[in-house]
Coordinates of C-alpha atoms and ligand atoms in Angstrom, one line a residue:
Chain A
X1 CA 0.0 0.0 0.0
X2 CA 2.9 2.3 0.5
X3 CA 5.5 3.5 -2.0
X4 CA 5.4 1.7 -5.3
X5 CA 3.3 -1.2 -3.9
X6 CA -0.1 -1.6 -5.3
X7 CA -3.2 -1.6 -3.1
X8 CA -4.5 -5.1 -2.3
X9 CA -7.6 -4.4 -4.2
X10 CA -5.9 -3.3 -7.4
X11 CA -5.2 0.0 -9.1
X12 CA -8.0 2.6 -9.5
X13 CA -10.6 1.1 -11.9
X14 CA -12.3 3.3 -14.5
X15 CA -15.9 4.3 -13.6
X16 CA -18.1 2.5 -16.1
X17 CA -21.3 4.1 -17.3
X18 CA -23.2 1.0 -16.3
X19 CA -23.0 -1.8 -13.7
X20 CA -25.3 -4.8 -12.9
X21 CA -25.3 -3.6 -9.3
X22 CA -24.1 -0.5 -7.5
X23 CA -23.3 -0.8 -3.8
X24 CA -23.3 2.5 -1.8
X25 CA -20.8 2.3 1.0
X26 CA -17.4 0.6 1.2
X27 CA -18.0 -0.6 4.7
X28 CA -18.3 -4.2 5.9
X29 CA -21.7 -4.8 4.6
X30 CA -21.1 -3.3 1.2
X31 CA -17.9 -5.1 0.6
X32 CA -19.2 -8.4 1.9
X33 CA -22.2 -8.2 -0.4
X34 CA -20.0 -7.3 -3.3
X35 CA -17.7 -10.1 -2.6
X36 CA -20.4 -12.8 -2.4
X37 CA -22.2 -11.4 -5.5
X38 CA -19.1 -11.8 -7.5
X39 CA -17.7 -15.0 -5.9
X40 CA -20.9 -17.0 -5.5
X41 CA -23.4 -15.5 -7.9
X42 CA -21.2 -14.9 -10.9
X43 CA -22.2 -11.2 -11.2
X44 CA -18.9 -9.7 -12.2
X45 CA -20.0 -6.2 -13.2
X46 CA -20.4 -4.6 -9.8
X47 CA -19.3 -1.3 -8.3
X48 CA -18.7 -0.4 -4.7
X49 CA -19.0 3.4 -4.4
X50 CA -17.3 4.8 -1.3
X51 CA -17.2 8.5 -0.6
X52 CA -14.1 8.4 1.5
X53 CA -11.9 5.3 1.7
X54 CA -13.0 1.7 2.4
X55 CA -13.3 1.1 6.1
X56 CA -13.8 4.9 6.9
X57 CA -17.1 4.3 8.6
X58 CA -17.9 1.9 11.4
X59 CA -15.9 -0.8 9.6
X60 CA -12.5 0.7 10.6
X61 CA -13.6 2.0 14.0
X62 CA -15.3 -0.9 15.8
X63 CA -13.9 -2.8 18.7
X64 CA -14.0 -6.1 16.7
X65 CA -16.1 -8.2 19.1
X66 CA -17.9 -11.1 17.6
X67 CA -20.5 -13.3 19.4
X68 CA -23.8 -15.1 19.0
X69 CA -25.5 -14.7 22.3
X70 CA -28.4 -12.5 21.2
X71 CA -31.8 -12.8 22.7
X72 CA -34.5 -13.3 20.0
X73 CA -35.4 -16.2 17.8
X74 CA -35.0 -14.0 14.7
X75 CA -31.5 -12.8 15.5
X76 CA -29.9 -15.9 17.0
X77 CA -29.6 -18.0 13.8
X78 CA -28.1 -15.1 11.8
X79 CA -25.4 -14.4 14.4
X80 CA -24.7 -18.1 15.0
X81 CA -24.0 -18.7 11.3
X82 CA -22.0 -15.4 11.3
X83 CA -19.7 -16.6 14.0
X84 CA -19.1 -19.9 12.2
X85 CA -18.1 -18.2 9.0
X86 CA -14.9 -16.5 10.2
X87 CA -12.7 -19.6 9.9
X88 CA -14.4 -20.5 6.6
X89 CA -13.8 -17.0 5.2
X90 CA -10.2 -16.9 6.3
X91 CA -9.6 -20.0 4.1
X92 CA -11.7 -18.8 1.3
X93 CA -10.1 -15.4 1.1
X94 CA -6.7 -16.8 1.8
X95 CA -6.2 -13.8 4.2
X96 CA -5.5 -14.0 7.9
X97 CA -8.5 -12.4 9.6
X98 CA -7.0 -13.1 13.1
X99 CA -10.1 -14.7 14.5
X100 CA -9.4 -15.2 18.2
X101 CA -12.2 -17.1 19.9
X102 CA -11.3 -16.2 23.5
X103 CA -14.9 -16.2 24.6
X104 CA -17.2 -13.5 26.0
X105 CA -18.2 -13.1 29.7
X106 CA -21.2 -10.9 30.4
X107 CA -21.5 -10.0 34.1
X108 CA -24.7 -9.9 36.0
X109 CA -24.9 -7.4 39.0
X110 CA -28.3 -8.4 40.3
X111 CA -30.8 -11.3 40.6
X112 CA -32.9 -9.6 37.9
X113 CA -30.0 -9.5 35.5
X114 CA -29.2 -13.2 36.2
X115 CA -32.8 -14.1 35.5
X116 CA -32.7 -12.3 32.2
X117 CA -29.5 -14.1 31.4
X118 CA -31.1 -17.5 32.2
X119 CA -33.7 -16.8 29.5
X120 CA -31.1 -15.6 27.1
X121 CA -28.9 -18.6 27.7
X122 CA -31.8 -21.0 27.2
X123 CA -32.8 -19.3 23.9
X124 CA -29.2 -19.5 22.6
X125 CA -28.7 -23.1 23.7
X126 CA -32.0 -23.9 21.9
X127 CA -30.3 -22.8 18.7
X128 CA -27.2 -24.9 19.5
X129 CA -25.0 -22.0 20.6
X130 CA -22.2 -22.7 23.0
X131 CA -23.1 -20.6 26.1
X132 CA -23.6 -21.2 29.8
X133 CA -24.4 -19.5 33.0
X134 CA -21.6 -19.1 35.5
X135 CA -21.6 -18.2 39.2
X136 CA -19.6 -15.5 40.8
X137 CA -16.7 -18.0 41.7
X138 CA -16.5 -19.2 38.1
X139 CA -16.4 -15.6 36.9
X140 CA -13.3 -15.2 39.1
X141 CA -11.7 -18.3 37.7
X142 CA -12.2 -17.0 34.2
X143 CA -10.9 -13.6 35.0
X144 CA -8.7 -13.7 38.1
X145 CA -8.3 -9.9 38.3
X146 CA -12.1 -9.4 38.5
X147 CA -13.2 -7.9 41.8
X148 CA -16.0 -10.3 43.1
X149 CA -16.1 -8.8 46.6
X150 CA -18.9 -6.6 47.9
X151 CA -16.7 -3.5 47.6
X152 CA -17.7 -2.3 44.1
X153 CA -20.8 -0.2 43.7
X154 CA -22.4 -3.1 41.7
X155 CA -21.0 -6.4 43.0
X156 CA -20.8 -9.4 40.6
X157 CA -23.7 -11.9 41.0
X158 CA -22.7 -14.2 38.2
X159 CA -22.6 -14.2 34.5
X160 CA -23.1 -15.7 31.1
X161 CA -20.1 -17.3 29.4
X162 CA -20.0 -17.7 25.6
X163 CA -16.8 -19.5 24.7
X164 CA -17.4 -19.5 20.9
X165 CA -17.2 -15.7 20.7
X166 CA -14.2 -13.5 20.7
X167 CA -12.5 -10.9 18.4
X168 CA -11.5 -10.7 14.8
X169 CA -9.1 -8.1 13.3
X170 CA -11.6 -5.7 11.7
X171 CA -9.1 -4.0 9.3
X172 CA -8.1 -7.4 8.0
X173 CA -11.8 -8.2 7.2
X174 CA -12.1 -4.9 5.2
X175 CA -8.8 -5.6 3.3
X176 CA -9.5 -9.3 2.8
X177 CA -13.0 -8.7 1.4
X178 CA -11.8 -5.8 -0.8
X179 CA -9.0 -7.9 -2.2
X180 CA -11.3 -10.9 -2.7
X181 CA -14.0 -8.8 -4.4
X182 CA -11.5 -7.1 -6.7
X183 CA -10.0 -10.4 -7.7
X184 CA -13.5 -11.4 -8.9
X185 CA -13.8 -8.3 -10.9
X186 CA -15.6 -5.9 -8.6
X187 CA -14.7 -2.2 -9.1
X188 CA -14.0 -0.4 -5.9
X189 CA -14.3 3.4 -6.3
X190 CA -13.0 5.3 -3.4
X191 CA -13.3 9.0 -3.0
X192 CA -16.6 8.9 -5.0
X193 CA -19.9 10.0 -3.5
X194 CA -23.4 8.9 -4.5
X195 CA -25.4 12.1 -4.8
X196 CA -28.7 10.8 -6.2
X197 CA -30.6 7.6 -6.8
X198 CA -32.9 7.8 -9.9
X199 CA -36.0 5.8 -10.5
X200 CA -38.6 5.4 -13.3
X201 CA -42.0 3.8 -13.0
X202 CA -41.1 2.3 -9.6
X203 CA -37.8 0.9 -10.7
X204 CA -34.2 1.8 -10.1
X205 CA -32.6 3.2 -13.2
X206 CA -29.3 4.9 -12.2
X207 CA -27.3 6.7 -9.6
X208 CA -25.5 10.0 -9.8
X209 CA -22.1 10.3 -8.4
X210 CA -19.7 13.3 -8.1
X211 CA -17.7 11.5 -10.8
X212 CA -20.5 10.8 -13.2
X213 CA -23.8 9.0 -13.8
X214 CA -24.0 5.2 -13.6
X215 CA -26.9 3.2 -15.1
X216 CA -27.9 0.2 -13.0
X217 CA -31.0 -1.8 -12.3
X218 CA -29.9 -2.6 -8.7
X219 CA -28.7 -0.4 -5.8
X220 CA -27.8 -1.4 -2.3
X221 CA -28.0 1.2 0.4
X222 CA -25.2 0.1 2.7
X223 CA -24.1 3.6 3.7
X224 CA -24.0 2.8 7.5
X225 CA -24.7 5.8 9.6
X226 CA -25.6 7.9 6.5
X227 CA -28.1 5.3 5.2
X228 CA -31.1 7.0 6.8
X229 CA -30.3 10.5 5.7
X230 CA -29.5 9.1 2.2
X231 CA -32.8 7.2 2.0
X232 CA -34.8 10.3 3.0
X233 CA -32.9 12.7 1.0
X234 CA -32.6 10.7 -2.2
X235 CA -35.8 8.6 -2.2
X236 CA -38.1 10.2 0.3
X237 CA -38.2 7.1 2.5
X238 CA -37.8 7.8 6.2
X239 CA -36.2 5.1 8.3
X240 CA -36.7 4.4 12.0
X241 CA -33.0 5.2 12.8
X242 CA -31.2 7.5 15.2
X243 CA -27.5 8.2 14.5
X244 CA -25.4 8.3 17.7
X245 CA -21.7 8.7 18.2
X246 CA -20.1 5.7 20.0
X247 CA -16.7 5.9 21.6
X248 CA -13.9 3.5 22.3
X249 CA -10.3 3.6 23.5
X250 CA -7.2 1.6 24.4
X251 CA -4.9 1.7 27.4
X252 CA -1.1 1.5 27.4
X253 CA 0.1 -2.1 26.7
X254 CA 0.2 -4.3 29.8
X255 CA 1.3 -7.8 30.7
X256 CA -1.3 -10.5 29.8
X257 CA -4.1 -10.3 32.4
X258 CA -7.4 -10.6 30.6
X259 CA -8.1 -13.7 28.6
X260 CA -11.7 -13.0 27.6
X261 CA -14.0 -10.3 26.4
X262 CA -15.7 -9.1 29.6
X263 CA -18.8 -6.8 29.5
X264 CA -21.1 -5.3 32.1
X265 CA -24.4 -3.7 31.2
X266 CA -24.6 -2.2 34.6
X267 CA -21.3 -0.4 34.3
X268 CA -22.0 0.2 30.7
X269 CA -18.6 -1.0 29.7
X270 CA -16.8 -3.8 27.9
X271 CA -13.1 -4.7 27.7
X272 CA -10.7 -7.2 26.2
X273 CA -6.9 -7.3 26.0
X274 CA -5.5 -7.1 22.5
X275 CA -2.6 -9.2 21.3
X276 CA -0.4 -6.1 21.8
X277 CA -1.4 -6.0 25.5
X278 CA -3.6 -2.9 25.3
X279 CA -7.0 -3.1 27.1
X280 CA -9.5 -2.1 24.4
X281 CA -12.7 -0.8 25.9
X282 CA -15.9 0.9 24.9
X283 CA -19.7 1.0 25.1
X284 CA -20.8 4.6 25.6
X285 CA -23.1 6.2 23.1
X286 CA -23.9 9.9 23.1
X287 CA -27.5 10.2 24.4
X288 CA -28.4 12.6 21.5
X289 CA -28.0 12.1 17.7
X290 CA -25.0 13.6 16.1
X291 CA -22.6 12.9 13.3
X292 CA -19.4 14.3 15.0
X293 CA -17.2 11.2 15.5
X294 CA -15.8 13.0 18.6
X295 CA -14.8 11.8 22.1
X296 CA -16.0 13.5 25.2
X297 CA -14.3 14.1 28.6
X298 CA -17.5 13.0 30.2
X299 CA -17.1 9.6 28.7
X300 CA -13.4 9.2 29.3
X301 CA -14.1 9.8 33.0
X302 CA -17.0 7.3 33.0
X303 CA -14.9 4.6 31.3
X304 CA -11.9 5.0 33.7
X305 CA -14.3 4.8 36.7
X306 CA -16.2 1.8 35.4
X307 CA -13.1 -0.2 34.6
X308 CA -11.4 0.7 37.9
X309 CA -14.5 -0.6 39.7
X310 CA -14.7 -4.2 38.5
X311 CA -11.1 -4.6 37.3
X312 CA -9.3 -2.6 40.1
X313 CA -5.8 -3.6 38.9
X314 CA -6.4 -1.2 36.0
X315 CA -6.5 1.8 38.3
X316 CA -3.8 4.3 37.4
X317 CA -3.3 2.7 33.9
X318 CA -3.2 5.3 31.2
X319 CA -5.5 5.6 28.2
X320 CA -3.3 5.8 25.1
X321 CA -5.7 6.5 22.3
X322 CA -9.4 7.1 21.9
X323 CA -11.7 7.4 18.9
X324 CA -15.3 7.4 18.0
X325 CA -17.6 6.3 15.2
X326 CA -21.3 6.4 14.4
X327 CA -24.0 3.9 15.1
X328 CA -27.3 3.8 13.3
X329 CA -29.7 2.6 16.0
X330 CA -33.2 1.2 15.4
X331 CA -35.8 1.1 18.2
X332 CA -35.6 -2.7 18.6
X333 CA -31.8 -2.9 18.0
X334 CA -32.3 -5.2 15.0
X335 CA -31.2 -4.1 11.5
X336 CA -33.4 -3.0 8.6
X337 CA -32.9 -5.4 5.7
X338 CA -35.3 -5.1 2.8
X339 CA -35.5 -5.2 -1.0
X340 CA -37.7 -4.3 -4.0
X341 CA -39.9 -2.1 -1.8
X342 CA -41.0 0.5 -2.6
X343 CA -38.8 0.5 -5.6
X344 CA -37.9 -2.6 -7.7
X345 CA -34.2 -3.0 -7.5
X346 CA -33.6 -1.0 -4.4
X347 CA -32.1 -2.9 -1.4
X348 CA -31.4 -1.7 2.1
X349 CA -29.0 -3.1 4.6
X350 CA -28.6 -0.8 7.6
X351 CA -29.6 0.0 11.1
X352 CA -26.7 -2.1 12.4
X353 CA -26.0 0.0 15.5
X354 CA -23.0 -1.4 17.3
X355 CA -23.4 -4.9 16.1
X356 CA -22.7 -4.6 12.4
X357 CA -19.2 -6.1 12.4
X358 CA -20.1 -9.5 13.7
X359 CA -23.1 -9.7 11.3
X360 CA -21.3 -8.4 8.2
X361 CA -20.1 -11.6 6.5
X362 CA -23.3 -13.6 7.0
X363 CA -25.5 -10.7 6.0
X364 CA -23.4 -10.1 2.9
X365 CA -23.8 -13.7 2.0
X366 CA -27.6 -13.6 2.2
X367 CA -27.9 -10.1 0.8
X368 CA -26.0 -11.3 -2.3
X369 CA -28.5 -14.1 -2.7
X370 CA -31.3 -11.6 -2.3
X371 CA -29.9 -9.3 -4.9
X372 CA -29.0 -12.0 -7.4
X373 CA -32.4 -13.8 -7.2
X374 CA -34.8 -11.0 -6.2
X375 CA -36.2 -13.4 -3.5
X376 CA -35.6 -12.6 0.1
X377 CA -33.9 -15.6 1.9
X378 CA -35.7 -16.8 5.0
X379 CA -32.9 -15.8 7.2
X380 CA -33.4 -12.1 6.3
X381 CA -37.2 -12.0 6.2
X382 CA -37.8 -11.0 9.9
X383 CA -35.8 -7.8 9.4
X384 CA -38.0 -6.1 6.9
X385 CA -39.0 -2.5 7.2
X386 CA -42.8 -3.3 7.5
X387 CA -42.3 -4.7 11.0
X388 CA -42.5 -1.2 12.5
X389 CA -45.8 -0.5 10.8
X390 CA -47.0 -4.0 11.8
X391 CA -45.9 -3.4 15.4
X392 CA -43.7 -6.5 15.3
X393 CA -40.6 -5.1 16.9
X394 CA -38.0 -7.5 18.2
X395 CA -36.9 -7.4 21.8
X396 CA -33.2 -7.5 21.4
X397 CA -32.6 -5.3 24.4
X398 CA -32.8 -7.1 27.8
X399 CA -33.6 -3.9 29.7
X400 CA -34.4 -0.4 28.7
X401 CA -31.2 1.6 28.3
X402 CA -30.6 5.2 28.4
X403 CA -28.6 5.8 25.3
X404 CA -31.1 5.5 22.5
X405 CA -33.5 8.4 22.2
X406 CA -36.2 5.8 21.5
X407 CA -36.0 4.0 24.8
Chain B
X1 CA -18.0 16.5 22.1
X2 CA -19.5 18.6 24.8
X3 CA -22.8 20.2 24.1
X4 CA -24.5 23.0 26.0
X5 CA -28.2 23.8 25.7
X6 CA -30.1 26.9 26.6
X7 CA -33.2 26.1 28.6
X8 CA -35.8 28.8 28.2
X9 CA -36.1 29.0 32.0
X10 CA -32.6 28.1 33.4
X11 CA -30.4 29.4 30.6
X12 CA -27.3 27.8 29.2
X13 CA -26.4 24.5 30.9
X14 CA -24.4 21.3 30.3
X15 CA -26.1 19.0 27.7
X16 CA -26.0 16.0 30.0
X17 CA -28.6 17.7 32.2
X18 CA -31.1 17.3 29.3
X19 CA -32.9 14.4 27.7
X20 CA -33.2 14.4 23.9
X21 CA -36.8 14.1 22.9
X22 CA -36.7 13.4 19.2
X23 CA -36.9 15.3 16.0
X24 CA -39.8 17.8 15.8
X25 CA -42.5 16.1 13.7
X26 CA -45.1 18.8 13.9
X27 CA -48.3 18.5 15.9
X28 CA -49.3 15.1 17.3
X29 CA -51.8 13.4 14.9
X30 CA -55.4 13.2 16.3
X31 CA -56.6 10.0 18.0
X32 CA -58.5 8.8 14.9
X33 CA -55.5 9.3 12.7
X34 CA -53.3 7.6 15.2
X35 CA -55.3 4.4 14.8
X36 CA -53.9 4.2 11.3
X37 CA -50.7 2.1 11.8
X38 CA -48.8 4.0 9.1
X39 CA -49.5 7.4 10.6
X40 CA -48.7 6.1 14.1
X41 CA -45.5 4.5 12.9
X42 CA -44.4 7.6 11.0
X43 CA -45.0 9.8 14.0
X44 CA -43.4 7.5 16.6
X45 CA -40.4 5.9 14.8
X46 CA -39.5 7.5 11.5
X47 CA -36.7 10.1 11.3
X48 CA -35.1 12.3 8.8
X49 CA -31.7 12.0 10.5
X50 CA -30.6 15.3 9.1
X51 CA -26.9 15.8 8.8
X52 CA -27.1 19.6 9.5
X53 CA -29.4 21.9 11.4
X54 CA -32.6 20.2 12.6
X55 CA -35.5 21.3 14.9
X56 CA -35.8 19.0 17.8
X57 CA -37.3 18.5 21.3
X58 CA -35.4 18.5 24.6
X59 CA -36.4 18.2 28.2
X60 CA -34.4 19.8 31.1
X61 CA -34.7 16.5 33.1
X62 CA -32.1 17.3 35.8
X63 CA -33.3 20.9 36.0
X64 CA -36.7 22.5 35.8
X65 CA -38.4 19.7 33.8
X66 CA -39.5 22.0 30.9
X67 CA -40.0 20.6 27.4
X68 CA -38.9 22.9 24.6
X69 CA -37.7 23.0 20.9
X70 CA -34.3 24.1 19.7
X71 CA -32.4 24.1 16.4
X72 CA -29.2 22.1 16.6
X73 CA -26.4 21.3 14.1
X74 CA -26.0 17.5 14.2
X75 CA -22.7 17.8 12.3
X76 CA -21.1 20.2 14.8
X77 CA -23.2 19.4 17.9
X78 CA -24.0 23.0 18.8
X79 CA -27.2 24.9 19.2
X80 CA -28.4 27.5 16.7
X81 CA -31.0 30.1 17.3
X82 CA -32.7 29.5 14.0
X83 CA -32.0 27.5 10.8
X84 CA -29.2 29.3 9.0
X85 CA -28.2 31.3 12.1
X86 CA -24.8 31.3 13.6
X87 CA -24.0 29.4 16.8
X88 CA -25.4 30.8 20.1
Ligands
FAD1 C1 -16.7 2.5 18.4 C2 -17.5 1.4 17.8 C3 -17.4 0.1 18.3 C4 -18.1 -0.9 17.7 N1 -17.9 -2.2 18.2 C5 -18.5 -3.2 17.5 C6 -18.2 -4.5 17.9 O1 -17.4 -4.8 18.8 N2 -18.8 -5.6 17.3 C7 -19.7 -5.3 16.2 O2 -20.3 -6.3 15.7 N3 -20.0 -4.1 15.8 C8 -19.4 -3.0 16.4 N4 -19.6 -1.7 16.0 C9 -20.6 -1.5 14.9 C10 -20.0 -1.7 13.5 O3 -18.8 -1.1 13.3 C11 -21.0 -1.2 12.4 O4 -22.3 -1.6 12.7 C12 -20.6 -1.6 11.0 O5 -19.4 -1.0 10.7 C13 -21.6 -1.2 10.1 O6 -21.2 -1.6 8.8 P1 -21.7 -0.9 7.5 O7 -21.1 -1.6 6.4 O8 -23.2 -0.9 7.6 O9 -21.3 0.6 7.6 P2 -19.9 1.4 7.6 O10 -18.8 0.5 7.9 O11 -20.1 2.6 8.4 O12 -19.8 1.8 6.1 C14 -20.6 2.7 5.4 C15 -19.8 3.5 4.4 O13 -20.6 4.2 3.5 C16 -19.9 5.4 3.1 N5 -20.9 6.3 2.6 C17 -21.9 7.0 3.3 N6 -22.6 7.8 2.5 C18 -22.1 7.6 1.2 C19 -22.4 8.1 -0.1 N7 -23.4 9.0 -0.3 N8 -21.7 7.7 -1.2 C20 -20.7 6.8 -1.0 N9 -20.4 6.2 0.2 C21 -21.1 6.6 1.3 C22 -19.2 5.8 4.4 O14 -18.1 6.6 4.1 C23 -18.8 4.5 5.0 O15 -17.5 4.1 4.6 C24 -18.9 -0.6 16.6 C25 -19.0 0.6 16.0 C26 -18.3 1.7 16.6 C27 -18.4 3.0 16.0
ZN2 ZN1 -34.6 24.4 32.9

């Protein structure tokens, strides 16, 4: 990528005047869909249009956690298959995605939280997902530096351990997918912005970009945080989305001390130790919509306090870097996946909030099937847009939280 | 980034004292209209998600409890007096 070396995804392709499919957004979902369209459905004439550079959005900013311990019947099978795909994709792309299945431990700080986890564990086990409830002593065995005494403001009551989850190198996924897609003939146009989507008699006909017009019968809106503004602005379709900034950070590198991803809803915090030794941590979302991508002193303080409470050995450790990205949140914390409605050839894959990394590969796989055949695969059917009108929201949140304006 | 909001009663305060109350969607539809799922859904869930200045509702929850509307630039996270006006 530097000096005279070519980018992994080839030299800058020419912008054709027509493509079989145009994908708006060079994020995880856009690139995954493009890859599977070209690799599995033999559609070679595809463009990914990215206004900045691939991975600029949530794709390059997330904390790379993958898991399949969701709550609802609709979500569980999708994430289960998503988790199983990492090793498969590593082989298929011939690219080291650094899947590290260290397991996720969710802490419960009350009887009520344990009860909710009991239900969640049973639902996940019903789908054959590797997950179990653990008591306070087992939490300590998994994470020796965890404070399980009565000293913290919210003492640990137990938890839910999901050994199959872990982390995957998110940049590697972006690069691997881009390389794989380009190898199959996909054109990746960076620094190109889609400015309009054109329709005629209820069908998609073309998109306008700042580099020229592209004729196409199929468009995928995979613009991440900008998907809702784009949908309203370009097609007059409002989406039930709120765009919130979500922040993350890493500490200075430390000796190995944390073998699993640990998270606490009560402290509103999750953490894991990277292979470099840093503690990567995050969770906070701004409680009001904004597109700023900025960190706040309020949150840095919150994060330091929360970590110092349940992992007291981290007190005094320094944060080294912090960053933020945007999350497109829906009221039921499930995505919006739809197609051919209200325009033939228009597809939507957005509303991924802070769970769009773990779902990217599997959704791309099914989205490609959807776009190639025009038929919605069963796996994606529950996520259609009409569910809001039909009052069929999914209960992905265990408890009402304070960070979405909808709750 | 930090945000301050001017409450009509208490003046300029830290944004964390307030609760965001959604985009301004005009008057609440009447009860008969609200029984239409489409209208109800539009009013309750649908957003423009404007990247720019939008009119929206806030409540001074940790203060006087007043609900009021402001214009705010979602790209810069600061309050504006009116659409097109400079920062206040
Ligand atoms: C701090 C943080 C932590 C997170 N942690 C996790 C995690 O641990 N696990 C997990 O599963 N998820 C996590 N997420 C969420 C995850 O990163 C997102 O859900 C995911 O990146 C969404 O993918 P996407 O492809 O839909 O959008 P993005 O990756 O955001 O891609 C959208 C792209 O569209 C481009 N675009 C927008 N408008 C246009 C236009 N008009 N023309 C052309 N291009 C356009 C943007 O530049 C952007 O590159 C986290 C997110 C953040 C911010
Ligand atoms: Zn007030």
